[in-house]
PDB file of C-alpha atoms and ligand atoms in Angstrom:
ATOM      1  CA  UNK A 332      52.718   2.721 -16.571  1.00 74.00           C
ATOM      2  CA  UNK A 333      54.106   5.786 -15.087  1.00 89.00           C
ATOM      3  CA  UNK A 334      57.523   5.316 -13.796  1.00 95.00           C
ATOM      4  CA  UNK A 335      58.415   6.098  -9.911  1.00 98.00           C
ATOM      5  CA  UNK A 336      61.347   8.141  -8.526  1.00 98.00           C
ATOM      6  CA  UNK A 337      61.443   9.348  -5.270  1.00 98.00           C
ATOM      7  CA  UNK A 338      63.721  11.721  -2.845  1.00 98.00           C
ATOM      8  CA  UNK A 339      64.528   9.566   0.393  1.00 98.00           C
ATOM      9  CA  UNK A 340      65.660  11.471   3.678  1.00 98.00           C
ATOM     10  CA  UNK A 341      64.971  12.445   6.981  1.00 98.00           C
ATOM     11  CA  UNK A 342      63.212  14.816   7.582  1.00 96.00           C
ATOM     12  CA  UNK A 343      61.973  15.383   3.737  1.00 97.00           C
ATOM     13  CA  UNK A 344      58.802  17.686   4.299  1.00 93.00           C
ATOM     14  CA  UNK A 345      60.567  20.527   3.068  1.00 92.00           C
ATOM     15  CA  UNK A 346      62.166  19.310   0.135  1.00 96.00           C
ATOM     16  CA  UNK A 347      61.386  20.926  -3.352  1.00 97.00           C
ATOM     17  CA  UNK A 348      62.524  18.183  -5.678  1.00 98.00           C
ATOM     18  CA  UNK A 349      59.127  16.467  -5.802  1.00 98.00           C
ATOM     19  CA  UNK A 350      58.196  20.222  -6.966  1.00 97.00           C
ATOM     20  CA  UNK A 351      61.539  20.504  -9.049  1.00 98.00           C
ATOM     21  CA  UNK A 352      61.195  16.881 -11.188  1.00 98.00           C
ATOM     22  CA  UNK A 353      57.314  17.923 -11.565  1.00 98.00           C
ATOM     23  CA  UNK A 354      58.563  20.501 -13.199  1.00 97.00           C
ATOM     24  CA  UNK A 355      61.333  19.171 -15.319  1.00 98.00           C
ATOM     25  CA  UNK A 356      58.685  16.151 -16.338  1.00 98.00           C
ATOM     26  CA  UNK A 357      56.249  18.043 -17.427  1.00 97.00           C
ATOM     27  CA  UNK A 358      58.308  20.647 -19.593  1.00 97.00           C
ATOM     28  CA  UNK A 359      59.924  18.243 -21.434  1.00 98.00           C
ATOM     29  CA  UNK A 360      56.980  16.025 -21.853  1.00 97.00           C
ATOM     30  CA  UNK A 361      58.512  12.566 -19.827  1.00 97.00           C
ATOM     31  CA  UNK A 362      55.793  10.376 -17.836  1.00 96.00           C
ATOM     32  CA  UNK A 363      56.889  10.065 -14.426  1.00 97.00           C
ATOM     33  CA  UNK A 364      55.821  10.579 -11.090  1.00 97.00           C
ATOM     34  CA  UNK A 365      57.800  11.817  -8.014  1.00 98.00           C
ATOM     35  CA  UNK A 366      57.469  10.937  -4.150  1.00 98.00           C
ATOM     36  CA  UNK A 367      59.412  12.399  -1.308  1.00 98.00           C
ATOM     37  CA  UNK A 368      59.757   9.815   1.171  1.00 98.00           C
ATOM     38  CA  UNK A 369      60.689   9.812   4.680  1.00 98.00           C
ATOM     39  CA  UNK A 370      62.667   6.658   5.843  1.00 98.00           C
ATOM     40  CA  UNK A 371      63.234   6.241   9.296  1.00 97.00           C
ATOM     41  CA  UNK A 372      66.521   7.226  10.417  1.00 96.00           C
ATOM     42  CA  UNK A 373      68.529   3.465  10.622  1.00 94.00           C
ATOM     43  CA  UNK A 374      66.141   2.525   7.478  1.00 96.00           C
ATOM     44  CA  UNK A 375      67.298   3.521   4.355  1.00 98.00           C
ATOM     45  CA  UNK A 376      67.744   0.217   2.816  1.00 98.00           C
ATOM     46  CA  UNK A 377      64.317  -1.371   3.665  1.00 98.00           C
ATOM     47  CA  UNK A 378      62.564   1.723   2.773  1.00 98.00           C
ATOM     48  CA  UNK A 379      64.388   1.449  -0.850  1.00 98.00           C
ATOM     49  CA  UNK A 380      63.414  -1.879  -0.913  1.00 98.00           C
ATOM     50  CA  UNK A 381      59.752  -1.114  -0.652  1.00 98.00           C
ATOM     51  CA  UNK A 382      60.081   1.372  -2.906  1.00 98.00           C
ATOM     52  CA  UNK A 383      61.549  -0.754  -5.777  1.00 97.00           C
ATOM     53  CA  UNK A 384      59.769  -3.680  -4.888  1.00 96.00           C
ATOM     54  CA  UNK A 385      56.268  -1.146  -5.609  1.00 96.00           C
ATOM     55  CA  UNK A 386      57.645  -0.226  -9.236  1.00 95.00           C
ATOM     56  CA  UNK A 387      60.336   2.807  -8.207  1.00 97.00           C
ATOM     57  CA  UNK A 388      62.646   3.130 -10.979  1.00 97.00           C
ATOM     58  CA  UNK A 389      65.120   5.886  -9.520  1.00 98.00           C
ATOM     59  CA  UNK A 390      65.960   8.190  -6.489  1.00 98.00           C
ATOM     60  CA  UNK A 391      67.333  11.051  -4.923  1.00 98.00           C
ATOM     61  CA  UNK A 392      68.908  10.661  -1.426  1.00 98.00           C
ATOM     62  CA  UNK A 393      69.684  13.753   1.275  1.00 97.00           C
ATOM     63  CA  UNK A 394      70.230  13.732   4.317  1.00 95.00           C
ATOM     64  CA  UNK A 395      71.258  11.475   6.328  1.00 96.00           C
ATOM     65  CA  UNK A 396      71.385   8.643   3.978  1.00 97.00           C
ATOM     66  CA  UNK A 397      73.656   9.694   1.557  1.00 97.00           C
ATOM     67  CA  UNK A 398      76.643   7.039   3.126  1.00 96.00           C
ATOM     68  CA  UNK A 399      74.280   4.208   3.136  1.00 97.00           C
ATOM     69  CA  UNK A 400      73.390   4.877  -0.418  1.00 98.00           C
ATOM     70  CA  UNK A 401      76.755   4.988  -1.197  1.00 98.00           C
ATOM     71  CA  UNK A 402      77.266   1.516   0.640  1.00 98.00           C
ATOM     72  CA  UNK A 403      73.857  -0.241  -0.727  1.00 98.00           C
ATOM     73  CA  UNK A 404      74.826   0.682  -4.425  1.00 98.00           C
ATOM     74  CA  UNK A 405      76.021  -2.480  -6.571  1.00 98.00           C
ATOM     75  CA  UNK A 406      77.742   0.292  -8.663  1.00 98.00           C
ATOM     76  CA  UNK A 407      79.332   3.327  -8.278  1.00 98.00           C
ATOM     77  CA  UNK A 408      80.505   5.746 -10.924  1.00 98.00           C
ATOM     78  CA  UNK A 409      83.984   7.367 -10.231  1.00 95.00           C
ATOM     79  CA  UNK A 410      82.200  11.036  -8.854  1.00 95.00           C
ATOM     80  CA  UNK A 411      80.817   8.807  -5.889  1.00 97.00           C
ATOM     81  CA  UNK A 412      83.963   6.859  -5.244  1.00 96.00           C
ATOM     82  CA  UNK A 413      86.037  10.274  -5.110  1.00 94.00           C
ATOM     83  CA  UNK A 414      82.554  11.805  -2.500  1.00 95.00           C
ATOM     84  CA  UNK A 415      82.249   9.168  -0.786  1.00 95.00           C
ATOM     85  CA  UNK A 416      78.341   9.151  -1.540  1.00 96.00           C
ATOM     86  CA  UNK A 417      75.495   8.751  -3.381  1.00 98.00           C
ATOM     87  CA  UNK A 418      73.032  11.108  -3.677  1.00 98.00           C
ATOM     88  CA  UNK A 419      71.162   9.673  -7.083  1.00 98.00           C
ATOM     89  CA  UNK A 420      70.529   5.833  -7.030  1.00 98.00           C
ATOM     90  CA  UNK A 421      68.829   4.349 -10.545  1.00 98.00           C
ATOM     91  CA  UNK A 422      67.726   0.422 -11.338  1.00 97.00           C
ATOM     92  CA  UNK A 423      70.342   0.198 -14.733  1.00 96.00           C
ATOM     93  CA  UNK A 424      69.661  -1.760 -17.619  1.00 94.00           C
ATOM     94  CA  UNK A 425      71.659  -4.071 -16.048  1.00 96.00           C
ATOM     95  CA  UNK A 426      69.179  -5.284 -13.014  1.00 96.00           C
ATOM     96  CA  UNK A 427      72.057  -3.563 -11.057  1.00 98.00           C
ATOM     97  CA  UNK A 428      71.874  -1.156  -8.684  1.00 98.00           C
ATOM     98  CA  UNK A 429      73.564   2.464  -9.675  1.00 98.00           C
ATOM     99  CA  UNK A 430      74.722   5.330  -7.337  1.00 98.00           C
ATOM    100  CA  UNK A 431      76.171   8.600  -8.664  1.00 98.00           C
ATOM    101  CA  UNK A 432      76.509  11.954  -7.004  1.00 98.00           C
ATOM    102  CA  UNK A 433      74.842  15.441  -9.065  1.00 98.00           C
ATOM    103  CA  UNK A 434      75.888  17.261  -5.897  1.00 98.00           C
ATOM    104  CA  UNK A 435      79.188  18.300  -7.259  1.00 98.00           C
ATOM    105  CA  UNK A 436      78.140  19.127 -10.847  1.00 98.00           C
ATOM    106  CA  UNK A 437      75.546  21.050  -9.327  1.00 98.00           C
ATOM    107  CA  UNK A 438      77.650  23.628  -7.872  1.00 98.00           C
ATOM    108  CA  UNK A 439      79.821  23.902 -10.907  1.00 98.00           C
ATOM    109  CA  UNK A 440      77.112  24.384 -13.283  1.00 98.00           C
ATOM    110  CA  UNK A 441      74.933  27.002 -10.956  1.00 98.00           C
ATOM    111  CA  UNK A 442      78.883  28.727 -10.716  1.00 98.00           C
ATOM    112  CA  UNK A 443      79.142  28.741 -14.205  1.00 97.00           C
ATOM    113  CA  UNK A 444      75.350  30.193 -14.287  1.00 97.00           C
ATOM    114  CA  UNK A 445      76.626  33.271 -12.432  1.00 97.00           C
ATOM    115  CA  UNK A 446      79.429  33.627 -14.346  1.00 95.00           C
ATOM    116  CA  UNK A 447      81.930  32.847 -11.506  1.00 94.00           C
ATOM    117  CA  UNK A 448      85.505  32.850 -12.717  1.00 84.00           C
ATOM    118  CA  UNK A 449      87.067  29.247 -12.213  1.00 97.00           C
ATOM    119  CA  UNK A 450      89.805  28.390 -14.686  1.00 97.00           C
ATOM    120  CA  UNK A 451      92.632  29.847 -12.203  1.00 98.00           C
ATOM    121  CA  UNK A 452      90.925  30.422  -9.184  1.00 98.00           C
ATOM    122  CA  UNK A 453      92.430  29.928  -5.869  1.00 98.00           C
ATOM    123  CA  UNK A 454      89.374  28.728  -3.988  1.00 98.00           C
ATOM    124  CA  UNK A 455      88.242  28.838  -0.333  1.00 98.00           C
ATOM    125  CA  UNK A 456      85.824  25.840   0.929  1.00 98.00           C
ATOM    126  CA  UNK A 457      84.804  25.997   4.490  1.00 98.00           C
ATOM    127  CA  UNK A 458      84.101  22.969   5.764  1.00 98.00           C
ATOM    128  CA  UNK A 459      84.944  19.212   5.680  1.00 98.00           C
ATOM    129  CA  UNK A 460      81.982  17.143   5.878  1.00 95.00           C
ATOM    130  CA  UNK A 461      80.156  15.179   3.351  1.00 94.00           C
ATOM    131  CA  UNK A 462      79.055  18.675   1.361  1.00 95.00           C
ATOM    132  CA  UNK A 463      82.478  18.973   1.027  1.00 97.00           C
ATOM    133  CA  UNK A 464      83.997  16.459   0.550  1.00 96.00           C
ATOM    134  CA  UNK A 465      81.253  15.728  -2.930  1.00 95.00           C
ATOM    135  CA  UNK A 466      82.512  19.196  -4.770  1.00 97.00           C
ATOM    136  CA  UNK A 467      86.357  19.133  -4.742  1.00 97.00           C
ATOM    137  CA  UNK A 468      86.823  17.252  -7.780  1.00 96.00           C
ATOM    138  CA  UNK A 469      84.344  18.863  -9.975  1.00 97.00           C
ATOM    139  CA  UNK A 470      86.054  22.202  -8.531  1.00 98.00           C
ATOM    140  CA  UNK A 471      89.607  20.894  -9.847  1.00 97.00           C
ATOM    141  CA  UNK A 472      88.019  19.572 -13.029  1.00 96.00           C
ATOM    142  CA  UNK A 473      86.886  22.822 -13.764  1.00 97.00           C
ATOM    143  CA  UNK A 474      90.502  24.447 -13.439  1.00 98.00           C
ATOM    144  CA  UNK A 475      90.563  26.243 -10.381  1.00 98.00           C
ATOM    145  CA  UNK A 476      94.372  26.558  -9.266  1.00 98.00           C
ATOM    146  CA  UNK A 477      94.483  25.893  -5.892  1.00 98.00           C
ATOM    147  CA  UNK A 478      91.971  25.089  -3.321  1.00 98.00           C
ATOM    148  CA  UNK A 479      91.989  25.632   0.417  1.00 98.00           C
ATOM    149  CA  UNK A 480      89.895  23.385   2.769  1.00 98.00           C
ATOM    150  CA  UNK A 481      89.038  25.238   6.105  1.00 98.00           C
ATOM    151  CA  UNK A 482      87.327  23.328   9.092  1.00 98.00           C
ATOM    152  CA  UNK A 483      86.506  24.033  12.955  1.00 98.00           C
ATOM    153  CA  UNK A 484      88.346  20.901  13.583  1.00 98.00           C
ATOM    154  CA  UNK A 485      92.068  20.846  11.651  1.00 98.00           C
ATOM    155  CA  UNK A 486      92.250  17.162  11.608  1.00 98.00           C
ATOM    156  CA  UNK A 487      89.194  16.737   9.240  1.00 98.00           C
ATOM    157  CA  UNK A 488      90.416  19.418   7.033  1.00 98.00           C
ATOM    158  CA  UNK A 489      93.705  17.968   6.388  1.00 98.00           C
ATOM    159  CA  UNK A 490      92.471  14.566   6.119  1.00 98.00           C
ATOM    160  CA  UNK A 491      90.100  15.653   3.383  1.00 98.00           C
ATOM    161  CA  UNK A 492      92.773  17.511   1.350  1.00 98.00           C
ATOM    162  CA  UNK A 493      95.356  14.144   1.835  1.00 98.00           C
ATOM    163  CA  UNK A 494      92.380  12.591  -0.394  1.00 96.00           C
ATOM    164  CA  UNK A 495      92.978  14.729  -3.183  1.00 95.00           C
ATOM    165  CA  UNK A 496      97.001  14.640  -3.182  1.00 94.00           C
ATOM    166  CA  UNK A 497      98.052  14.206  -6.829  1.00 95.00           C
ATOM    167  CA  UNK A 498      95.055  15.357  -8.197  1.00 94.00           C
ATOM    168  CA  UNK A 499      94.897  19.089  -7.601  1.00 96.00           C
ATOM    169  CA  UNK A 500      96.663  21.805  -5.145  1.00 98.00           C
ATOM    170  CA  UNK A 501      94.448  21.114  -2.090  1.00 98.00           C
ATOM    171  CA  UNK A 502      95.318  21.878   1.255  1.00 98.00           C
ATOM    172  CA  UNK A 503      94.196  21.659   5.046  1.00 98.00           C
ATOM    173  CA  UNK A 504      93.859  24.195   7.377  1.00 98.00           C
ATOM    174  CA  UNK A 505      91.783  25.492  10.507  1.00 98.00           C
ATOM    175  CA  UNK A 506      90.167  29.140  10.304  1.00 98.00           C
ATOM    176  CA  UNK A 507      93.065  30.748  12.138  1.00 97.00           C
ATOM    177  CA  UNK A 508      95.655  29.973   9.021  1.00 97.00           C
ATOM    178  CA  UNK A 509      93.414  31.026   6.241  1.00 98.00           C
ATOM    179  CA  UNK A 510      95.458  32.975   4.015  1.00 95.00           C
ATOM    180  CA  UNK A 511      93.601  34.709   1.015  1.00 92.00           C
ATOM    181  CA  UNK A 512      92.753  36.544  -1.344  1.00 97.00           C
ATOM    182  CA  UNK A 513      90.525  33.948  -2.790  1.00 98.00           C
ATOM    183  CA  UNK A 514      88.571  34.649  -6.053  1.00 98.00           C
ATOM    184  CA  UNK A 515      85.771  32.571  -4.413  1.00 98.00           C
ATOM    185  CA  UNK A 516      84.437  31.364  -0.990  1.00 98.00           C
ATOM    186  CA  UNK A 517      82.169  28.639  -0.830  1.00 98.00           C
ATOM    187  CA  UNK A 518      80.597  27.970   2.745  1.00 98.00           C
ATOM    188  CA  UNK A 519      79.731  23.835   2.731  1.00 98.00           C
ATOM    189  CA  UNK A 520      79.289  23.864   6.807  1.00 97.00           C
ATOM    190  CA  UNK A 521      76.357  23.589   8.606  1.00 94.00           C
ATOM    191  CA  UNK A 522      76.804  26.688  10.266  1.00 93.00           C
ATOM    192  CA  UNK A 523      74.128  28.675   8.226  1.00 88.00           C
ATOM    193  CA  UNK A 524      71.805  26.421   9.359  1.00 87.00           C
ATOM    194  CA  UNK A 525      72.127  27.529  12.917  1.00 91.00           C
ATOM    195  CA  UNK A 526      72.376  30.840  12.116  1.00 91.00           C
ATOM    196  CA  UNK A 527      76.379  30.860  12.729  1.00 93.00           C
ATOM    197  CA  UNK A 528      79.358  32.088  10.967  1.00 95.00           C
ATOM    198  CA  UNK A 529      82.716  30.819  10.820  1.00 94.00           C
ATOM    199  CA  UNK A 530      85.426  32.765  12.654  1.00 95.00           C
ATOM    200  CA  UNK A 531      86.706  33.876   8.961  1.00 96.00           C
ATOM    201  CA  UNK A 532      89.560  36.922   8.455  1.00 95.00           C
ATOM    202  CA  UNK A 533      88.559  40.287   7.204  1.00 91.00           C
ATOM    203  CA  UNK A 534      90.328  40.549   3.693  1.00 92.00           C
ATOM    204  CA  UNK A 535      89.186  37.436   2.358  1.00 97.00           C
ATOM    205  CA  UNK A 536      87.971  38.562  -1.200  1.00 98.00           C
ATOM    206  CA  UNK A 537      89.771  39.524  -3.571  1.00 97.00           C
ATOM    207  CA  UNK A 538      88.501  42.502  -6.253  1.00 95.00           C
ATOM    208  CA  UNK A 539      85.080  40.641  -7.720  1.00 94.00           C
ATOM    209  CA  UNK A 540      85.506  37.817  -5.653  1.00 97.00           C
ATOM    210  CA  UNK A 541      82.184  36.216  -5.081  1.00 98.00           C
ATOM    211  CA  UNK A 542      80.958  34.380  -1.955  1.00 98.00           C
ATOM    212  CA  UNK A 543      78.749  31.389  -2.352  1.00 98.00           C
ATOM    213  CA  UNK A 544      76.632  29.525   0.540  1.00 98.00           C
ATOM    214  CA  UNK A 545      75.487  26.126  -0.201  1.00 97.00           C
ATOM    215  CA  UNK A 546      72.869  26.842   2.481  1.00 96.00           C
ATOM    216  CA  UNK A 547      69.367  28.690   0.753  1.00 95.00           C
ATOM    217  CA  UNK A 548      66.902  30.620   2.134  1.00 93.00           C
ATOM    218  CA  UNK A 549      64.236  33.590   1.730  1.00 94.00           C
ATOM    219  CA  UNK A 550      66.763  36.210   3.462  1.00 95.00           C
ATOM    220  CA  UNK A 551      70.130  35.825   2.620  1.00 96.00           C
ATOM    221  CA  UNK A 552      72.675  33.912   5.801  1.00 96.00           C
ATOM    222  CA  UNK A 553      74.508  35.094   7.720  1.00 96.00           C
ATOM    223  CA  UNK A 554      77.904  34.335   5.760  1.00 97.00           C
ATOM    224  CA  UNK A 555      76.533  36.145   2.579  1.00 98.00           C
ATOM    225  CA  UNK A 556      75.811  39.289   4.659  1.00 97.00           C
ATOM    226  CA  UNK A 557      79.356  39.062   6.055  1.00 97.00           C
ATOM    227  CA  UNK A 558      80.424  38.381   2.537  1.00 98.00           C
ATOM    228  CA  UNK A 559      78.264  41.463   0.782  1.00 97.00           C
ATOM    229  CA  UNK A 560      79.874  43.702   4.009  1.00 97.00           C
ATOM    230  CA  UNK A 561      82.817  42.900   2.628  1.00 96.00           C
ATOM    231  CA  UNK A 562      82.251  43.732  -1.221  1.00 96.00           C
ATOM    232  CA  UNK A 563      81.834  40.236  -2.325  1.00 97.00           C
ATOM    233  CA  UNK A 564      79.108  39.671  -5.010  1.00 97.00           C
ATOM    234  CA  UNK A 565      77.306  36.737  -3.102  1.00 97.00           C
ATOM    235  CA  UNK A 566      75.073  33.656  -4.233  1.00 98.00           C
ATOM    236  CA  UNK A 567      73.143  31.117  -2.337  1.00 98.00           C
ATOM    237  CA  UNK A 568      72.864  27.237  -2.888  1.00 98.00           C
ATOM    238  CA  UNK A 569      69.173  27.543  -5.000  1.00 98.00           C
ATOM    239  CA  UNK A 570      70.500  27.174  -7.803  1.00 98.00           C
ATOM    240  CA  UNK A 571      72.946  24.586  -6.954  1.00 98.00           C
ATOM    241  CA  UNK A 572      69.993  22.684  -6.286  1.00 98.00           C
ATOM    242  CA  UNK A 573      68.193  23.122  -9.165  1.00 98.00           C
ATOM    243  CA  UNK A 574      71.132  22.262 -11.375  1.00 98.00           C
ATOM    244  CA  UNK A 575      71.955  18.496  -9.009  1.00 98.00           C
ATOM    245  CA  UNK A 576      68.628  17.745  -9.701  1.00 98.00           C
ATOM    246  CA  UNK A 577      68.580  18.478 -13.602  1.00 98.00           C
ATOM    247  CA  UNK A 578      71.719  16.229 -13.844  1.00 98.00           C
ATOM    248  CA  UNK A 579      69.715  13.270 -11.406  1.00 98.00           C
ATOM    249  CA  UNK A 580      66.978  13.538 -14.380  1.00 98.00           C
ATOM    250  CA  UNK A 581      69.625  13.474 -17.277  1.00 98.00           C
ATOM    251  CA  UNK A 582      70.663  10.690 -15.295  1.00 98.00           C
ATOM    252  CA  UNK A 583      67.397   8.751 -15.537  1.00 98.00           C
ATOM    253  CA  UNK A 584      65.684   9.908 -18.555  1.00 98.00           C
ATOM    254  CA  UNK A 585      68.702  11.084 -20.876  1.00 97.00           C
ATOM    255  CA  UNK A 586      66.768  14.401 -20.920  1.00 98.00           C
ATOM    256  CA  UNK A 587      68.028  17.594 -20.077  1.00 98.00           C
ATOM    257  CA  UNK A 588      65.783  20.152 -18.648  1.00 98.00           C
ATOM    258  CA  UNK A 589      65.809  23.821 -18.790  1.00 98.00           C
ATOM    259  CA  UNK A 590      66.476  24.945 -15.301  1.00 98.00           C
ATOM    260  CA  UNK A 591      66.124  28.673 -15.749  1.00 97.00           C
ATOM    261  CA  UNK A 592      62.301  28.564 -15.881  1.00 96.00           C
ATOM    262  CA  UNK A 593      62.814  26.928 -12.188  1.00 96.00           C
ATOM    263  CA  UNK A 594      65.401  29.313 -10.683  1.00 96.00           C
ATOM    264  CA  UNK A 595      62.742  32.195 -11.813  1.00 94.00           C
ATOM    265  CA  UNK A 596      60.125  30.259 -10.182  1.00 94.00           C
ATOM    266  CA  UNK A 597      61.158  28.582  -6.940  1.00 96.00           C
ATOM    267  CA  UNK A 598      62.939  32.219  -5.792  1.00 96.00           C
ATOM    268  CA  UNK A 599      59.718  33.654  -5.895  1.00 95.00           C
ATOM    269  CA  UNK A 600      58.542  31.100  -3.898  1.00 92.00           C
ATOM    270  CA  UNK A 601      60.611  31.385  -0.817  1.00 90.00           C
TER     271      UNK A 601
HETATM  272  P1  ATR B2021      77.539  17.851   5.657  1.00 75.38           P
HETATM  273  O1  ATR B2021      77.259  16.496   5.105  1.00 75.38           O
HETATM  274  O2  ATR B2021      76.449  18.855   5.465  1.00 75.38           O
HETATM  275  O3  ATR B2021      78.867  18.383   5.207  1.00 75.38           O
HETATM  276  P2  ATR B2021      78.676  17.205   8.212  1.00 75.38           P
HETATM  277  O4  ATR B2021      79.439  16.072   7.630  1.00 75.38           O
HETATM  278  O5  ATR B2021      78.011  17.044   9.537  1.00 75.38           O
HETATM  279  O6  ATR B2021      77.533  17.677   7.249  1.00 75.38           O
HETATM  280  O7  ATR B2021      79.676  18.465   8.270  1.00 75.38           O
HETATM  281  C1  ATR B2021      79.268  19.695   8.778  1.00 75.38           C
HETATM  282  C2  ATR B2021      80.413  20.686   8.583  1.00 75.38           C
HETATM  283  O8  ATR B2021      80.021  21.968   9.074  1.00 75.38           O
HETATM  284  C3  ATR B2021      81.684  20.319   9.309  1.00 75.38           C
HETATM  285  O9  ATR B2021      82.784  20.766   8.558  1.00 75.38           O
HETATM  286  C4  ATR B2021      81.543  21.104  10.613  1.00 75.38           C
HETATM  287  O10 ATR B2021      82.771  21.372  11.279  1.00 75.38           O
HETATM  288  P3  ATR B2021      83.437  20.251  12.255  1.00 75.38           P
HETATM  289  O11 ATR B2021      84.029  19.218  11.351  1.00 75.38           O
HETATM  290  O12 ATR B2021      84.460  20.997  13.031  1.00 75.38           O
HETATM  291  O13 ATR B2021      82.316  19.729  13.104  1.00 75.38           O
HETATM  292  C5  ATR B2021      80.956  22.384  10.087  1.00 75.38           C
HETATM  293  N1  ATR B2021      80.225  23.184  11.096  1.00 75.38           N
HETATM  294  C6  ATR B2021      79.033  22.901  11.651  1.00 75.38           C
HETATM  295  N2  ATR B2021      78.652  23.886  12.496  1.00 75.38           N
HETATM  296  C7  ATR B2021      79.645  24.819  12.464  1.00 75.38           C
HETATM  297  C8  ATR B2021      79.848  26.079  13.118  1.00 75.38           C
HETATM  298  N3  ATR B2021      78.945  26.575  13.957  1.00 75.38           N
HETATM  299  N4  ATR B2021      80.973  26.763  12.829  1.00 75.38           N
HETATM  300  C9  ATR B2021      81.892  26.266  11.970  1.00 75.38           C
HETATM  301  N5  ATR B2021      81.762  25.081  11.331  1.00 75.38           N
HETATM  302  C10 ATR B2021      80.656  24.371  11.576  1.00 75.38           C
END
């Protein structure tokens, strides 16, 4: 039988995993199918009932339900605890129910892809809410020497940063105390989306620094035109996505897929 996964979230008829794990299945020759499904918004867990209950073996979960993931999972690996959420859920050998976050990873991996200099790097994150909150330690894994959190509203900044005391040089601030250079900006609000930009100083880069928005589309956003005005070399969140999904099917299948063949193709298809 072919084995189920599916991407849970609401809305989902935009999302290009079902096109992404399509992709990664059949290049490296595993039988599965993939389903984007849209729960209704206080229905995450009855919707992943049905879904297991009908044979699904796996999941991805956006937005919103990436806290109630977090909360129905029987098990949670450390990346999750430290996000607060789950954005890859997976029956284990176990009978148990797993949740893990790729989210984080992700980022690092479509960083490293662009040859983004980490090990040292004081780092700029704009932004405090989940998005944020799921890349911070993968960010201090990789060796990045300090790390500023910037938010709209102080209070959520500096509560994120008190999270990470001990484990990194993280701190709090609003937009109006941003002090830089930083070797790399990485926009996690939702401000993109709305076609905003932060109220962000004007010598934020420092020589190569490189400005990445976790936000995608066909024309770059607003922030990376602000960024490339400014002489930063600037990247968008495709890749990121690409690379969270490849470690989701690792996660299931204990395959790794080639992602470059994808970044190639989805670009052309925005
Ligand atoms: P996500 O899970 O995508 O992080 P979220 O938890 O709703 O979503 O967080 C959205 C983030 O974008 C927040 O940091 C929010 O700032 P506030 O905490 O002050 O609300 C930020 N954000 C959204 N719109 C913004 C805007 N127009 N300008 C600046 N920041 C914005």
């Amino acid at each position: 039988m072919t084995d189920r996964y599916a991407v849970f979230g609401h809305p989902i008829g935009h999302s290009k995993s079902p096109r992404i794990h399509a992709a990664f299945a059949e290049q490296t020759g595993q039988k599965l199918c993939y389903d984007a499904i849209e729960a209704p918004v206080n229905g995450f867990a009855g919707a992943w009932q049905a879904f297991v209950d009908a044979g699904g073996r796996g999941g991805n979960v956006t937005v919103p339900f990436k806290q109630e993931a977090f909360a129905l999972a029987e098990v949670l690996s450390p990346r999750a605890q430290l996000a607060g959420a789950v954005n890859t859920l997976l029956i284990g050998e176990d009978g148990r129910l797993h949740g893990d976050t790729t989210d984080g990873v992700g980022l690092v991996r479509d960083l490293d892809a662009h040859a983004a200099p980490l090990t040292g790097a004081r780092v700029l994150l704009l932004g405090a809410g989940g998005a944020s909150r799921g890349v911070i330690e993968p960010l201090l894994e990789a060796g990045i020497a300090t790390l500023t959190v910037a938010n709209r509203t102080v209070s959520k900044a500096e509560a994120l940063a008190a999270l990470f005391v001990g484990k990194g040089d993280v701190t709090g601030c609003g937009f109006d105390r941003i002090e830089g250079p930083f070797d790399l900006v990485v926009n996690a609000t939702s401000a993109s989306l709305a076609g905003d930009l932060p109220p962000l100083p004007d010598h934020l880069f420092a020589a190569d620094g490189l400005a990445y928005d976790m936000m995608y589309a066909a024309e770059p956003t607003v922030f990376l035109r602000w960024a490339a005005e400014r002489g930063a070399r600037s990247v968008d969140g495709l890749g990121m996505l690409i690379e969270q999904a490849a470690e989701s099917f690792w996660l299931w299948r204990q395959v790794r897929p080639d992602t470059a063949p994808l970044r190639e193709l989805l670009r052309r298809e925005l």
